[in-house]
Tab-separated table of C-alpha atoms and ligand atoms in Angstrom:
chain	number	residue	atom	x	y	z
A	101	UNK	CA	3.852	0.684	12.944
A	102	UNK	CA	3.119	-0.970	9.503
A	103	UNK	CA	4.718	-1.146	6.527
A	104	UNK	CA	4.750	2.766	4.598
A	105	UNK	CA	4.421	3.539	1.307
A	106	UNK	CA	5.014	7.049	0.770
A	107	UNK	CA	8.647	8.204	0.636
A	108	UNK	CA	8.418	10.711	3.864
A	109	UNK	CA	8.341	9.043	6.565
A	110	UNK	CA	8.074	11.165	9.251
A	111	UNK	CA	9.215	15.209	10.246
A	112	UNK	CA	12.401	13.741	12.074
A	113	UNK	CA	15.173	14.858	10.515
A	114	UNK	CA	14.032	16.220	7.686
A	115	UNK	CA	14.674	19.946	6.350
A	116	UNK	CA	12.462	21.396	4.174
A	117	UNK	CA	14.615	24.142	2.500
A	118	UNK	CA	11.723	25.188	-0.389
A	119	UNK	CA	8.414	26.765	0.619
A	120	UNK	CA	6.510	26.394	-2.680
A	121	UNK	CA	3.872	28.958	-2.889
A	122	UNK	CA	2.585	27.699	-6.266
A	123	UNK	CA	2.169	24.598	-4.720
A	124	UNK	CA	-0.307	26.344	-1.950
A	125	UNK	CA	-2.313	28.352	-4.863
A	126	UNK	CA	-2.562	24.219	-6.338
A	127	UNK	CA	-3.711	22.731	-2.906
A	128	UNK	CA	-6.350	26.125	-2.382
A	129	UNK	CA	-8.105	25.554	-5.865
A	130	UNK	CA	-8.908	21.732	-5.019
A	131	UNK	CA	-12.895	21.062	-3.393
A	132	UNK	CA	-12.385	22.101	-0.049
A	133	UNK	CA	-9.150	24.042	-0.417
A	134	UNK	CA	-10.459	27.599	-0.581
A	135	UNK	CA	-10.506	26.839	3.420
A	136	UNK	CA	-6.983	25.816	4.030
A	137	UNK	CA	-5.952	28.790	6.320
A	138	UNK	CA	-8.735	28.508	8.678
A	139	UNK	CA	-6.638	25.716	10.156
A	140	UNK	CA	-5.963	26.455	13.432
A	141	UNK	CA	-4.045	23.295	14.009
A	142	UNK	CA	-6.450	21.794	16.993
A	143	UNK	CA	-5.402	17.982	15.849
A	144	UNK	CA	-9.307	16.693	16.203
A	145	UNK	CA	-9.335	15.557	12.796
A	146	UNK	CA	-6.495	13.771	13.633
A	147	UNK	CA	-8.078	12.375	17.170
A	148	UNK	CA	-10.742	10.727	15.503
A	149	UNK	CA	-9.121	9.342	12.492
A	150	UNK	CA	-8.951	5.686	12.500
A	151	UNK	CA	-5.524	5.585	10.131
A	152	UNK	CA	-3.741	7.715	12.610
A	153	UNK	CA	-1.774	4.860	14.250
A	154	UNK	CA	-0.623	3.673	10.755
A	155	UNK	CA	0.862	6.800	9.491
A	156	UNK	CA	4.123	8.621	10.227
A	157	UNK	CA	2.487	12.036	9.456
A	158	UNK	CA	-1.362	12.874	10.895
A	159	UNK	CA	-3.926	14.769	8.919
A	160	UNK	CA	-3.363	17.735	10.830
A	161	UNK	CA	0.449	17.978	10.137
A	162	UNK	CA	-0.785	17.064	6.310
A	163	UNK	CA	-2.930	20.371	6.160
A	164	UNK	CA	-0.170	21.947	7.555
A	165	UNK	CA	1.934	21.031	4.981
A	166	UNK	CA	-0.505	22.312	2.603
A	167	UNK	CA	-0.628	25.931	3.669
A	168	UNK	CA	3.012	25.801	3.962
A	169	UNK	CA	3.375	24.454	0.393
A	170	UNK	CA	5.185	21.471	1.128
A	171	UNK	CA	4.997	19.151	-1.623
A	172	UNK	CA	6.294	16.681	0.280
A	173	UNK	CA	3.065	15.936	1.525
A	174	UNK	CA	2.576	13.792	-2.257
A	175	UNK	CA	4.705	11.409	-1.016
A	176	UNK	CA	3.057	11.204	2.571
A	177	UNK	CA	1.098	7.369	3.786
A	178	UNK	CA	-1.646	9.806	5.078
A	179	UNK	CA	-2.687	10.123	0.923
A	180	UNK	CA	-2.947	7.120	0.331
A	181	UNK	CA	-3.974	4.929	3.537
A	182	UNK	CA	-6.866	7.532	4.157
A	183	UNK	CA	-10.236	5.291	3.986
A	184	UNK	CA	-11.863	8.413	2.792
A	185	UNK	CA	-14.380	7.637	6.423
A	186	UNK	CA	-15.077	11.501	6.217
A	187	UNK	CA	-14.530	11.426	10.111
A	188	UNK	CA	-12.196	14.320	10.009
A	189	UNK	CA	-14.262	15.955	8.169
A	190	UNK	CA	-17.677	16.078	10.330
A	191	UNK	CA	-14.961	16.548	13.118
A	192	UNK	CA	-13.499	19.869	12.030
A	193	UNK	CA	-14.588	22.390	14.318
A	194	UNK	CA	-13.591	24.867	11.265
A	195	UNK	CA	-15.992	22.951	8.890
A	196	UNK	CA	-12.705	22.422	6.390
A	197	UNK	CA	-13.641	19.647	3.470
A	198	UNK	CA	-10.921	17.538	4.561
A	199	UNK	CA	-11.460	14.337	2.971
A	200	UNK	CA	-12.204	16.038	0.098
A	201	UNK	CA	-9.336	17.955	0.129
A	202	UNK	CA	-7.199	14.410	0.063
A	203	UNK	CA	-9.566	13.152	-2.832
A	204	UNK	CA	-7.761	16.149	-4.708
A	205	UNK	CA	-4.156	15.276	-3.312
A	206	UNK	CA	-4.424	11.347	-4.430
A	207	UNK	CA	-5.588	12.925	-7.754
A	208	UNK	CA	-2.650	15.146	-7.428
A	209	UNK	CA	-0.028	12.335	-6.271
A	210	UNK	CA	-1.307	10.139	-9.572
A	211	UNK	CA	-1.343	12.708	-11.970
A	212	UNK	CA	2.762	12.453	-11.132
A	213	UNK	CA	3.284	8.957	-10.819
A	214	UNK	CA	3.356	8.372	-7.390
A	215	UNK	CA	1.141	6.189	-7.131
A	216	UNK	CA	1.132	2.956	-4.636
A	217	UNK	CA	1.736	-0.504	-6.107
A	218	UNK	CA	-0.800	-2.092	-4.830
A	219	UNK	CA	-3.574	0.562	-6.399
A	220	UNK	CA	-1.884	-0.301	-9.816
A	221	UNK	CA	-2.131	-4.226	-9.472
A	222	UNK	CA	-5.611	-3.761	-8.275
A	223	UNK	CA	-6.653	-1.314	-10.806
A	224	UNK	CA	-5.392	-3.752	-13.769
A	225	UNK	CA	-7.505	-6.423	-11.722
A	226	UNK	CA	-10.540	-4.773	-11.900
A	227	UNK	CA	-10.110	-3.892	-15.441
A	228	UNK	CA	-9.391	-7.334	-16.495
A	229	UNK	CA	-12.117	-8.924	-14.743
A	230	UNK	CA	-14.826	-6.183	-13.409
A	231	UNK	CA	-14.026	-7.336	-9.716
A	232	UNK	CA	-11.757	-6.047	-6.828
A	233	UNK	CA	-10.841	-9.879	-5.285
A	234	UNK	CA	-12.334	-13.465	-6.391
A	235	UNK	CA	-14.907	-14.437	-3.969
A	236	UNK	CA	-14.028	-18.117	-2.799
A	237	UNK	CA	-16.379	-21.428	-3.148
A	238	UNK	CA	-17.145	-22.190	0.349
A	239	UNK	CA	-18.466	-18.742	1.112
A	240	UNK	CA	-20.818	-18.642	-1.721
A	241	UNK	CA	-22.006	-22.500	-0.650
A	242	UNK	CA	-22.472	-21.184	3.390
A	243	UNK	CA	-24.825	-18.356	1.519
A	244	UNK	CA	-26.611	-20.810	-0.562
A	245	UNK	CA	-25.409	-19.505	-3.704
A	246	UNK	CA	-24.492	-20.907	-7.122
A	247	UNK	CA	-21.120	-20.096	-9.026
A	248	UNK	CA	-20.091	-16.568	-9.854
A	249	UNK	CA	-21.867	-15.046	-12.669
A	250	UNK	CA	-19.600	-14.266	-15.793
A	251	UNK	CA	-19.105	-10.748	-15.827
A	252	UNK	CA	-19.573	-8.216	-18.886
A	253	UNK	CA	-16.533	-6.295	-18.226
A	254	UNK	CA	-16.713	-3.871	-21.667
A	255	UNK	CA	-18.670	-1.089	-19.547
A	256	UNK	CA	-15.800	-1.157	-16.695
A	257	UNK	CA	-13.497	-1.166	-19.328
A	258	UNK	CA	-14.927	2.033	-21.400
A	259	UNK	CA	-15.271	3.766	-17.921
A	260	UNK	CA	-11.450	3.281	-17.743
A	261	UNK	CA	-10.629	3.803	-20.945
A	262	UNK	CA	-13.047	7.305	-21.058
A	263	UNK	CA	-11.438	8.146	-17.798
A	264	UNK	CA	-8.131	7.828	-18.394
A	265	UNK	CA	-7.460	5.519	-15.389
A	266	UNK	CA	-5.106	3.281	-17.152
A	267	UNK	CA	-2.597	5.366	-17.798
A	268	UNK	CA	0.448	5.508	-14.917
A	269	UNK	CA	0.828	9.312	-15.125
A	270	UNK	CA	-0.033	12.392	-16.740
A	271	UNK	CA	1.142	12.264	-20.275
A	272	UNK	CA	1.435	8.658	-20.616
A	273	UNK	CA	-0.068	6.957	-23.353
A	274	UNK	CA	-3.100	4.779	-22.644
B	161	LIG	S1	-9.885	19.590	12.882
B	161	LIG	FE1	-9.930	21.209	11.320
B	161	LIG	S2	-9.077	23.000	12.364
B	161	LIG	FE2	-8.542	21.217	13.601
B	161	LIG	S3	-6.486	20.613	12.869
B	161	LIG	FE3	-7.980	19.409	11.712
B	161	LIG	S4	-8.328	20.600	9.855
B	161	LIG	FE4	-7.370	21.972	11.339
B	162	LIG	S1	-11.261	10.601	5.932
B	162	LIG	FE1	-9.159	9.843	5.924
B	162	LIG	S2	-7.974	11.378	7.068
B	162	LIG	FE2	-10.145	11.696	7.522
B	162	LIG	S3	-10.524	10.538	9.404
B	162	LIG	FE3	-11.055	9.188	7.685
B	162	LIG	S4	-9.190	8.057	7.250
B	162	LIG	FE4	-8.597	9.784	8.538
């Protein structure tokens, strides 16, 4: 098992005393989430996901959690190590928007500041310098190509800036 990030771990021992209804009505208005009940818990989605091995709680148990307003399920790996593959999603014999659906909960698990620390150092990366990584010298010479190009990071920047993306959390200044 790798490293987690979110704060549940797994279902073992845990008790989840609140089942937060407002929480549901949240999780049914995101793309996708008008279909949340037709769940019928078959676990294909979570067969043919490719994260599966690296999380404590599968996409399955994760739409569970929905319908059973759990907000737990913010502070769940499966948020934030899904690759967004959309497997799951042309899997579901129910025809659910799953991926989607986890677009909306990352949106969700940002808007209150839970939010891995690796997405943050990256983010500030690509804002400072238009690019995700640094590509290194000897693989541009085995491609035959020349330095780097400077890049013109004010349109990356205004994109961030216009989106909001800098800020932590919800209410935080940018
Ligand atoms: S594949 Fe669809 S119906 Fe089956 S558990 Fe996953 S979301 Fe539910
Ligand atoms: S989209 Fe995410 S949850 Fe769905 S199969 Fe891919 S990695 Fe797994």
């Amino acid at each position: 098992m790798t490293e987690t990030w979110g704060q549940l771990k797994s279902f073992e021992g845990k008790e989840f005393s609140t089942l937060d209804k407002n929480f549901t009505r949240e999780a049914s208005k995101l793309i996708g989430g008008q279909d949340l009940t037709a769940c019928f818990q078959c676990a294909k989605c979570s067969a043919g996901c490719p994260v599966s091995d690296k999380v404590n709680v599968q996409v399955h148990e994760l739409m569970r959690m929905l319908v059973f307003g759990l907000k737990e399920v913010l502070d769940t790996d499966m948020v934030w190590l899904c690759t967004t593959c959309y497997t799951c999603q042309e899997r579901c014999p129910q025809g659910i928007d799953i991926t989607d659906i986890i677009f909306g909960l990352k949106n969700m698990a940002f808007k209150e500041g839970k939010t891995p620390q690796g997405y943050i150092v990256s983010r500030k990366g690509l804002y400072d310098t238009g690019k995700l990584y640094e590509p290194t010298d000897w693989e541009r010479e085995d491609l035959g190509l020349g330095d780097v190009p400077e890049l013109d990071v004010e349109d990356t920047q205004k994109m961030f800036k216009d989106t909001g993306l800098m800020k932590l959390k919800e209410g935080d200044e940018e």
